[in-house]
GROMACS .gro file of C-alpha atoms in nm:
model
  347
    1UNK     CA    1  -5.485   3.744  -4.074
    2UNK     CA    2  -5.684   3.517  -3.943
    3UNK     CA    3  -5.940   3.392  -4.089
    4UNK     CA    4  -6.301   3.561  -3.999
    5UNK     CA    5  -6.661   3.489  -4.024
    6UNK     CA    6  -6.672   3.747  -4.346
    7UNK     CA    7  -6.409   3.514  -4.496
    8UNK     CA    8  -6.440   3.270  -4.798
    9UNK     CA    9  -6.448   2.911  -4.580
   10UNK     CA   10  -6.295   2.751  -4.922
   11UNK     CA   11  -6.032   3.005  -4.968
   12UNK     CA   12  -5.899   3.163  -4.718
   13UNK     CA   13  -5.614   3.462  -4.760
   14UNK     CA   14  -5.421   3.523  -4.424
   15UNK     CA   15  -5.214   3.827  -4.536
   16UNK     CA   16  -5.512   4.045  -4.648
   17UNK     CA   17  -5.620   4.176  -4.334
   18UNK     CA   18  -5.819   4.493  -4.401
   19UNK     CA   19  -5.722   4.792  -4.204
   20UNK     CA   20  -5.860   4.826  -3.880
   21UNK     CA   21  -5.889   4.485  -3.830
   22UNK     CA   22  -5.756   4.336  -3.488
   23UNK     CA   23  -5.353   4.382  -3.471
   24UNK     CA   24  -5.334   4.065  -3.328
   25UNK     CA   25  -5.464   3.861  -3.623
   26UNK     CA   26  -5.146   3.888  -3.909
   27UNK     CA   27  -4.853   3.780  -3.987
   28UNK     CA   28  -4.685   3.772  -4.287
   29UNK     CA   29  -4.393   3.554  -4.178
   30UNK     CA   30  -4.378   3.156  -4.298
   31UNK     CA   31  -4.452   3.014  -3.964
   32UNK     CA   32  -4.744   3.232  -3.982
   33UNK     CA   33  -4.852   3.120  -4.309
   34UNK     CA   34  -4.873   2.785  -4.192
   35UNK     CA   35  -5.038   2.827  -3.865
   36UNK     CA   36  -5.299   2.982  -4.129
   37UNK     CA   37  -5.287   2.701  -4.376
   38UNK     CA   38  -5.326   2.458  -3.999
   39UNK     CA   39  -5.659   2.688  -3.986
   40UNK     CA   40  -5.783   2.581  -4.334
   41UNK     CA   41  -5.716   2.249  -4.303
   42UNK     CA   42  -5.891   2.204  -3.937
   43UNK     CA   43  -6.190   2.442  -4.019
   44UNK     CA   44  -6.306   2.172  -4.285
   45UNK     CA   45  -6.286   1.913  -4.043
   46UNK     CA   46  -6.495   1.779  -3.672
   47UNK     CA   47  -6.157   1.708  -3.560
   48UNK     CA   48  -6.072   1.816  -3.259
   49UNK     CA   49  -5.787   2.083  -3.216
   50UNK     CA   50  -5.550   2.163  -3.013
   51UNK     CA   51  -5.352   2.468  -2.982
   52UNK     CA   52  -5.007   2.508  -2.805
   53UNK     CA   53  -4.790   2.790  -2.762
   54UNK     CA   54  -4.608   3.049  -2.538
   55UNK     CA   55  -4.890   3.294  -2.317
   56UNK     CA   56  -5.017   3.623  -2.546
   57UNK     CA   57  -4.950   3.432  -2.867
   58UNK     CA   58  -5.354   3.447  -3.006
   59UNK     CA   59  -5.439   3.090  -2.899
   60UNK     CA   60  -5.819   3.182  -2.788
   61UNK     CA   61  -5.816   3.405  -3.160
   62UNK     CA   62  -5.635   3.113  -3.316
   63UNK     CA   63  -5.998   2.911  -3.184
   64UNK     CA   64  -6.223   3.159  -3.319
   65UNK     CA   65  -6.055   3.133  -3.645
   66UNK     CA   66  -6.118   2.796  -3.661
   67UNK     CA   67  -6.485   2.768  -3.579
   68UNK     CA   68  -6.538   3.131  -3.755
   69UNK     CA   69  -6.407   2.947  -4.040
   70UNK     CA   70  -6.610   2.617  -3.998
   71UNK     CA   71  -6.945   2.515  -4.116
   72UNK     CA   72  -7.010   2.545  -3.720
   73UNK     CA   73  -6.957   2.929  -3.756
   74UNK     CA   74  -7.336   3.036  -3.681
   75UNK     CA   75  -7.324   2.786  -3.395
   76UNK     CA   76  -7.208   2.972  -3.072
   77UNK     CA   77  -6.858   2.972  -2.987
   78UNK     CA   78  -6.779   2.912  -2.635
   79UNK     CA   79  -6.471   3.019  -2.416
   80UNK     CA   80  -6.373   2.854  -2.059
   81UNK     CA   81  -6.043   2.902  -1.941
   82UNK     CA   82  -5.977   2.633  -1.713
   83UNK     CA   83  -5.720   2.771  -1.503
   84UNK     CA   84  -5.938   3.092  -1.404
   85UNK     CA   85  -6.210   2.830  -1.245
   86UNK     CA   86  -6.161   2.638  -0.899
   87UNK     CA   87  -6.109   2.275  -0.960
   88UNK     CA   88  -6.399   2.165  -0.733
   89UNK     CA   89  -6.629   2.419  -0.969
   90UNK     CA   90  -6.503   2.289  -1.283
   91UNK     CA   91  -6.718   1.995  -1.352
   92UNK     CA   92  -7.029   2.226  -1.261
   93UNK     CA   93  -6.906   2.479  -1.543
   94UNK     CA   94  -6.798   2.226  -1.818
   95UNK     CA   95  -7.098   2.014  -1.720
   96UNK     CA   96  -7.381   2.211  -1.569
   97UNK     CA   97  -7.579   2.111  -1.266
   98UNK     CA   98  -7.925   2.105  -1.117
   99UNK     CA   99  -8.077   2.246  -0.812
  100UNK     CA  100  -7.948   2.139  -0.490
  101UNK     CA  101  -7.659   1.920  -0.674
  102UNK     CA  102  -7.472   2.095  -0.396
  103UNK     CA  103  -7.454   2.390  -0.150
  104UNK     CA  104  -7.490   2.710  -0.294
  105UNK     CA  105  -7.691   2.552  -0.652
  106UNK     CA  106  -8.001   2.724  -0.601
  107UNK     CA  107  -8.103   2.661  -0.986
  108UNK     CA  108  -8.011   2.475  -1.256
  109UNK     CA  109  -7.739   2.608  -1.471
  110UNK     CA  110  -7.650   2.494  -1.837
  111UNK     CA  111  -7.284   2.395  -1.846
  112UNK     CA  112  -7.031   2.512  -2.123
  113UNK     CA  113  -7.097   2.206  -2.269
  114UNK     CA  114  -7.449   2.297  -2.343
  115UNK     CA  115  -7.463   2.646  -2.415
  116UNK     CA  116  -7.190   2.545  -2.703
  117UNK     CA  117  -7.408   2.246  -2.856
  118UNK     CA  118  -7.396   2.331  -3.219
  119UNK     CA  119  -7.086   2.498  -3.209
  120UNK     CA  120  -6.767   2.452  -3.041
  121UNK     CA  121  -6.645   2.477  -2.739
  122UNK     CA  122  -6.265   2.593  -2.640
  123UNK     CA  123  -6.145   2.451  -2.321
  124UNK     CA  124  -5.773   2.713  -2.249
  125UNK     CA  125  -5.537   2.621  -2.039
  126UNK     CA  126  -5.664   2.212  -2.082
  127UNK     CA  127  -5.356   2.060  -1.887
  128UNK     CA  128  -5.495   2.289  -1.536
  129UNK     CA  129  -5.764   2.013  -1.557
  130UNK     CA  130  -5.861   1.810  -1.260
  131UNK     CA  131  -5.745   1.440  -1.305
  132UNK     CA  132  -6.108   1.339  -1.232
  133UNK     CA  133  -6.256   1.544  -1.454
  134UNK     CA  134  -6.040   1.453  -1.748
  135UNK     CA  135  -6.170   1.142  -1.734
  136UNK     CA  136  -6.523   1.294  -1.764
  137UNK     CA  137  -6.366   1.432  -2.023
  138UNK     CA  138  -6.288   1.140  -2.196
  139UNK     CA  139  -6.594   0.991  -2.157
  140UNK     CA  140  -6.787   1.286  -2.275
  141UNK     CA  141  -6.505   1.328  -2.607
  142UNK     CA  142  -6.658   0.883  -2.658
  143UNK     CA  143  -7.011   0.953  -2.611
  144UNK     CA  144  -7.140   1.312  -2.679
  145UNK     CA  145  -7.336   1.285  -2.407
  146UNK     CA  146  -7.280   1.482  -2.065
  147UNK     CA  147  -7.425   1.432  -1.736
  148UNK     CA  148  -7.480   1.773  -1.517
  149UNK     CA  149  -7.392   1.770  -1.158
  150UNK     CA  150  -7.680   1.622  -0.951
  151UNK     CA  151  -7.848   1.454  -1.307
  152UNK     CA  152  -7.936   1.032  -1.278
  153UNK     CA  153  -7.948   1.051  -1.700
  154UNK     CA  154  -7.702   1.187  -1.940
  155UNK     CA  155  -7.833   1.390  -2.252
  156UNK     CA  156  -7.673   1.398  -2.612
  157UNK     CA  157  -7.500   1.689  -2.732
  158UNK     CA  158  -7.379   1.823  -3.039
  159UNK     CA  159  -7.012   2.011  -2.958
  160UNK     CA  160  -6.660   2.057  -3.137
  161UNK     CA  161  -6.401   2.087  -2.906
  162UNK     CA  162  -6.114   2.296  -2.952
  163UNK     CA  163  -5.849   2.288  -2.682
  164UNK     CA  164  -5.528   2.507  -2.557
  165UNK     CA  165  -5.207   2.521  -2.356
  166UNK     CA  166  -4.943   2.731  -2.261
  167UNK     CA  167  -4.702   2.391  -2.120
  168UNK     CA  168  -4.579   2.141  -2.322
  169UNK     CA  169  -4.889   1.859  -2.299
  170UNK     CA  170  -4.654   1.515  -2.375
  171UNK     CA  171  -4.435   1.669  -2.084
  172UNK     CA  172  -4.749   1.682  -1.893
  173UNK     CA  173  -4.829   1.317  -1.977
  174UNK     CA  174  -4.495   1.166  -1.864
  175UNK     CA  175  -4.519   1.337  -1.542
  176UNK     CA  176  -4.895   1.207  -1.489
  177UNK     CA  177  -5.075   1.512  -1.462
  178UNK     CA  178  -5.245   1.498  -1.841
  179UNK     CA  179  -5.433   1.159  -1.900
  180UNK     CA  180  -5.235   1.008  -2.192
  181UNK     CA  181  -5.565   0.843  -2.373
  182UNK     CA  182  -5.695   1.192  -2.314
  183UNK     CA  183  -5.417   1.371  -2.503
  184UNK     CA  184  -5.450   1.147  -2.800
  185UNK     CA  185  -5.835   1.189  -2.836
  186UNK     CA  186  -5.739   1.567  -2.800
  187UNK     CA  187  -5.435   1.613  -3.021
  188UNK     CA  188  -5.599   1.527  -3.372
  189UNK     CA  189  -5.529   1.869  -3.524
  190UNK     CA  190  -5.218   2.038  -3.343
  191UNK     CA  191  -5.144   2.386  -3.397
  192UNK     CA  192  -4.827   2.570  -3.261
  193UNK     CA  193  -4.860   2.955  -3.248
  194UNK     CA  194  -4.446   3.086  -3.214
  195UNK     CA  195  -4.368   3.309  -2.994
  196UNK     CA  196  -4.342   3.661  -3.174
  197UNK     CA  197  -3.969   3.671  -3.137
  198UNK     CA  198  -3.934   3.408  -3.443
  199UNK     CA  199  -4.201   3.536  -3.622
  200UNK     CA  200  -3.955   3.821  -3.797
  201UNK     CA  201  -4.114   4.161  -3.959
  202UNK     CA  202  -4.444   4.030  -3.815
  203UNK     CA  203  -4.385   4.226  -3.495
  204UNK     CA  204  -4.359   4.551  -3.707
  205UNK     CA  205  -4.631   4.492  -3.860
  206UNK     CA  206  -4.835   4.396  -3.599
  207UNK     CA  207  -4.694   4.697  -3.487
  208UNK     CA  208  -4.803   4.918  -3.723
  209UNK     CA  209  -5.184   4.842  -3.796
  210UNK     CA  210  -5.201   4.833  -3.385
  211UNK     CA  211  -5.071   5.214  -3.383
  212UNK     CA  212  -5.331   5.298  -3.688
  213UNK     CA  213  -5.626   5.110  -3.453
  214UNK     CA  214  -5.548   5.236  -3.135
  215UNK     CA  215  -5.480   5.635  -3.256
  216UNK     CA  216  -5.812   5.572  -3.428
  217UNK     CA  217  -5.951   5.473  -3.074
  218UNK     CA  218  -5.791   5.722  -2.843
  219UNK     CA  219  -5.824   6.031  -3.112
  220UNK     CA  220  -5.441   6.063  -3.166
  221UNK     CA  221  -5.258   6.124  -3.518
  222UNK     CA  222  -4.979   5.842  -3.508
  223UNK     CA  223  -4.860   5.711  -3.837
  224UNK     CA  224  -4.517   5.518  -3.750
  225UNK     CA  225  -4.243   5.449  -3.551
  226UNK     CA  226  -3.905   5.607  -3.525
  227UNK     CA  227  -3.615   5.404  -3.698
  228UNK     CA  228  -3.470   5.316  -3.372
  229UNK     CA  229  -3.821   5.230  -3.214
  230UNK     CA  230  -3.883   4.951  -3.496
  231UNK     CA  231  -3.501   4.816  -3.458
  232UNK     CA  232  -3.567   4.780  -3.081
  233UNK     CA  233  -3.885   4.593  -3.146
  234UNK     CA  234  -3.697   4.357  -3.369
  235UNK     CA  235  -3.424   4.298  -3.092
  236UNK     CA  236  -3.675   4.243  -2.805
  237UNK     CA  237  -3.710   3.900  -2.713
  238UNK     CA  238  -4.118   3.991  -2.592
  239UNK     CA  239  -4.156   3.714  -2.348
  240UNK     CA  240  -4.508   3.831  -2.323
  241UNK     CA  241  -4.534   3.789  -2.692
  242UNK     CA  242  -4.800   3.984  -2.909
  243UNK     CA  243  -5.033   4.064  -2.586
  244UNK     CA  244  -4.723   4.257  -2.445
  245UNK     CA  245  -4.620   4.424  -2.815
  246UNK     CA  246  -4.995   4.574  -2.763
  247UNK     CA  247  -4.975   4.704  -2.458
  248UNK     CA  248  -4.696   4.855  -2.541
  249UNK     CA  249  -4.825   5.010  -2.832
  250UNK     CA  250  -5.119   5.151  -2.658
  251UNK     CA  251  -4.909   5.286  -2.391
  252UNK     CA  252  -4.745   5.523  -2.552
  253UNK     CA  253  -5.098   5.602  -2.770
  254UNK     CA  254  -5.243   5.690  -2.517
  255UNK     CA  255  -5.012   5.852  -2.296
  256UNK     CA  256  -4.847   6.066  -2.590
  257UNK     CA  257  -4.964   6.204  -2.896
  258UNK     CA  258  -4.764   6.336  -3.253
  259UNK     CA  259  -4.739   6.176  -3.578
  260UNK     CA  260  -4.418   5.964  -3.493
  261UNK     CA  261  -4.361   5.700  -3.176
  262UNK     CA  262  -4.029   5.819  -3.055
  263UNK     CA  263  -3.801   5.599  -2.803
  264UNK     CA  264  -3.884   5.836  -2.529
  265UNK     CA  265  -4.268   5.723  -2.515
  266UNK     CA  266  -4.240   5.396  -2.462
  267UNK     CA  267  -4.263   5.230  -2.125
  268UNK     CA  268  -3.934   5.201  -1.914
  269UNK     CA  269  -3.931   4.871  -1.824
  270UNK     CA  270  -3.924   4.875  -2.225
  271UNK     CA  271  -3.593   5.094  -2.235
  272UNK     CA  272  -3.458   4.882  -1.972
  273UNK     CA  273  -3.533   4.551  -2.198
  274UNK     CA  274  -3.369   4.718  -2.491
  275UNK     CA  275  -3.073   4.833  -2.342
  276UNK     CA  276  -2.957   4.487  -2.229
  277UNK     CA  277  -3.057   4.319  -2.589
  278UNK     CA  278  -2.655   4.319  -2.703
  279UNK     CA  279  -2.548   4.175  -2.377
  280UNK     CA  280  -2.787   3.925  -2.425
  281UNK     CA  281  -2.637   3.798  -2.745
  282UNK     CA  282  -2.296   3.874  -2.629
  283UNK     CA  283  -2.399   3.604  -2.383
  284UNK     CA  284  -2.409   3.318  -2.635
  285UNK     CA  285  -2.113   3.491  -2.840
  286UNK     CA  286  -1.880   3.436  -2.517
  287UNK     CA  287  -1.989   3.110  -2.437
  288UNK     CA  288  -1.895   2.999  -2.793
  289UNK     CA  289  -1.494   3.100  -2.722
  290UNK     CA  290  -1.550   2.928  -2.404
  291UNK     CA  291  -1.320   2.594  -2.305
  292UNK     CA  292  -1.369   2.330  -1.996
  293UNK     CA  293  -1.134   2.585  -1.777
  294UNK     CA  294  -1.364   2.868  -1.837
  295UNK     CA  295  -1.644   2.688  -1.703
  296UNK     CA  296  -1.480   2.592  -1.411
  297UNK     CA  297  -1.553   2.835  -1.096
  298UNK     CA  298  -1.909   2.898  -1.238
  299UNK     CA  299  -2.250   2.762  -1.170
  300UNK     CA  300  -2.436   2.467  -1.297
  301UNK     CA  301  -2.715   2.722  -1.378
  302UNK     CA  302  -2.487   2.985  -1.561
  303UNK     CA  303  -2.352   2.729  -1.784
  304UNK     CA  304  -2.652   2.533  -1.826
  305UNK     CA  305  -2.786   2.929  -1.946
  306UNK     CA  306  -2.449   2.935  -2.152
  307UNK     CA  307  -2.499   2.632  -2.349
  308UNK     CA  308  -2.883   2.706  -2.431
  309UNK     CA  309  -2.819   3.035  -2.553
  310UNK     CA  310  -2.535   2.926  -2.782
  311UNK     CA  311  -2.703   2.633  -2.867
  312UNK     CA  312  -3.036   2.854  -3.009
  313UNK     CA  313  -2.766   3.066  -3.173
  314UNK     CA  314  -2.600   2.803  -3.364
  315UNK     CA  315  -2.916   2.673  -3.463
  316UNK     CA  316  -3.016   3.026  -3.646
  317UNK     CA  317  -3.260   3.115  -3.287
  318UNK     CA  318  -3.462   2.831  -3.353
  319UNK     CA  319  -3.582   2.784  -3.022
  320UNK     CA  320  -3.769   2.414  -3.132
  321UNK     CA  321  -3.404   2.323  -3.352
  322UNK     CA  322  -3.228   2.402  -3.041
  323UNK     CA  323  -3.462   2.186  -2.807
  324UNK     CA  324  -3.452   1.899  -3.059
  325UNK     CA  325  -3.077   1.912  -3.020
  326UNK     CA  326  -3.063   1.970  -2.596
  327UNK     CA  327  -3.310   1.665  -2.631
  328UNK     CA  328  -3.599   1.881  -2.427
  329UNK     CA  329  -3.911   2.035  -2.534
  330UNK     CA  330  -3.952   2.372  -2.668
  331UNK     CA  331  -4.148   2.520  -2.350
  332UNK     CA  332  -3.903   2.400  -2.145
  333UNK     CA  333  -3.618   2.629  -2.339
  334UNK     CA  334  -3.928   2.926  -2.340
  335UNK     CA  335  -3.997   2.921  -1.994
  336UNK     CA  336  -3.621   2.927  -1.891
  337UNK     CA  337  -3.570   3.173  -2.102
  338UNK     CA  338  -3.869   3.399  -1.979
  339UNK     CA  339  -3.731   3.334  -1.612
  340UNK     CA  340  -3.389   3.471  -1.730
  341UNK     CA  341  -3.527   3.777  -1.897
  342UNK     CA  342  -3.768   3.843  -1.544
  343UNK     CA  343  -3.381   3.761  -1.322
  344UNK     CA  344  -3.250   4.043  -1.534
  345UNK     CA  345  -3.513   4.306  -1.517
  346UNK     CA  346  -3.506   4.246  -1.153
  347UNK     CA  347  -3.190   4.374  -1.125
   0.00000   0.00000   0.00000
């Protein structure tokens, strides 16, 4: 799991998580292991971190494993999402401001910034940023020092910054909308969460310890899964990633009750998903026995969906071997591949 404030700083053990603990924080599977051995390394450190990775991968947990697990870990730990906040409010929130800095600041108001000196402070979704106020940014990652909205002196502050995205952030750079000097004062400590389709057995047993917490919660006597419910979890490419695997889980908690989750309580945009998993695969299997004349008649976005699929297949579904091939980042082949999987449930 990861790590928690209970936990040894010095010696951390990921695949212990007691029972009961959040069904979002394990893994057992190697890419796991290191994200967790990432966590070790960075808690120990001031660097700053930042976190990448697909949405409802554990990014803001993946944070709080990090400062739970620093020397920072009675220091508060503060959470701004800053794609949730309206660009011309964002300085005010990372920042603070005083009294009459503007309309509508009828008192002064500590800024994230401040209410996280002596601990850290997670800035999601970093790449929604303002242009302007990454360069505050900047200046703020140089100094320590802020300056609220509507202030004439800057004051010292004492803050680790931890940082996520959901894009790819050098993509962002080389089309100008992420300050490059600002990625490279940010991206000391990278950490990559996978999505849960590469993780393996982790989804079953993230699976399983979420159906002991939530039949705990709702009052229900669950203790597995069908056969054929776990082999449709392992098929399922969960573009929504361990957030989705949850809800899907505590859907059919709470909506059903028995000892064993059967195929029939699960949601049926679920059922839908699972029925079109061998196509899917089928998809990449074709385009393998494929030659120039079979192309020929089709789209440039079919093929271009034919090649990426075989490509990911040939590379074991390795979604970062495949992009390292195609010569494109790995959210690029993600978010194609979520748009596919929405295309088909539309139909």
């Amino acid at each position: 799991m990861f790590p928690s404030p209970k936990d040894d700083k010095r010696k951390l053990s990921p695949c212990t998580a007691p029972t009961g603990s959040d069904p979002e924080c394990i893994g057992s599977s190697w890419q796991m292991q290191q994200v967790f051995d990432r966590i070790t390394a960075a808690a120990r450190s001031m660097a700053t971190v930042f976190i990448t990775g697909e949405s409802g991968t554990g990014k803001e947990i993946c944070a709080q494993a990090v400062h739970a697990a620093s020397t920072r870990a009675t220091g508060p730990f503060v959470p701004l999402n800053c794609a949730a906040i309206p660009h011309d409010l964002l300085e005010s929130e990372v920042f603070g401001h005083l009294k009459g800095a503007f309309t509508g600041a009828v008192a002064n108001k500590p800024g994230a910034a401040t209410v996280a000196n002596g601990g850290t402070l997670f800035l999601d979704e970093i790449c929604e940023m303002d242009l302007d106020l990454q360069t505050k940014l900047l200046r703020f990652l140089q100094t320590s020092t802020i300056q609220p909205v509507g202030a004439s002196q800057a004051r010292k502050v004492d803050v680790r910054i931890v940082c996520a995205t959901n894009r790819d952030p050098m993509e962002e750079v080389r089309r100008g909308r992420f300050r490059e000097d600002l990625f490279y004062r940010l991206h000391v400590v990278p950490i990559h969460l996978p999505p849960l389709r590469e993780r393996g057995e982790d989804v079953i047993e993230i699976a399983r310890r979420a159906l002991v917490r939530f039949s705990a919660e709702e009052g229900r006597s669950f203790a597995a899964f069908a056969p054929d419910v776990e082999a449709m979890f392992r098929a399922l490419p969960w573009p929504g990633n361990v957030r989705q695997l949850l809800n899907v889980v505590r859907h059919a908690v709470v909506l059903n009750d028995g000892r064993v989750v059967t195929r029939d309580m699960l949601p049926l945009g679920l059922h839908r998903d699972g029925d079109r998993v061998p196509p899917r695969h089928g998809t990449a299997e074709e385009a393998s026995r494929l030659g120039i004349d079979d192309l020929v008649g089709k789209s440039l976005a079919e093929i271009e969906q034919m090649v990426i699929e075989e490509t990911i297949a040939r590379e074991g579904g390795s979604v970062p071997r495949a992009a390292r091939v195609l010569d494109v980042s790995p959210s690029t082949l993600y978010r194609k591949r979520e748009a596919w999987a929405r295309q088909a449930e539309a139909v």
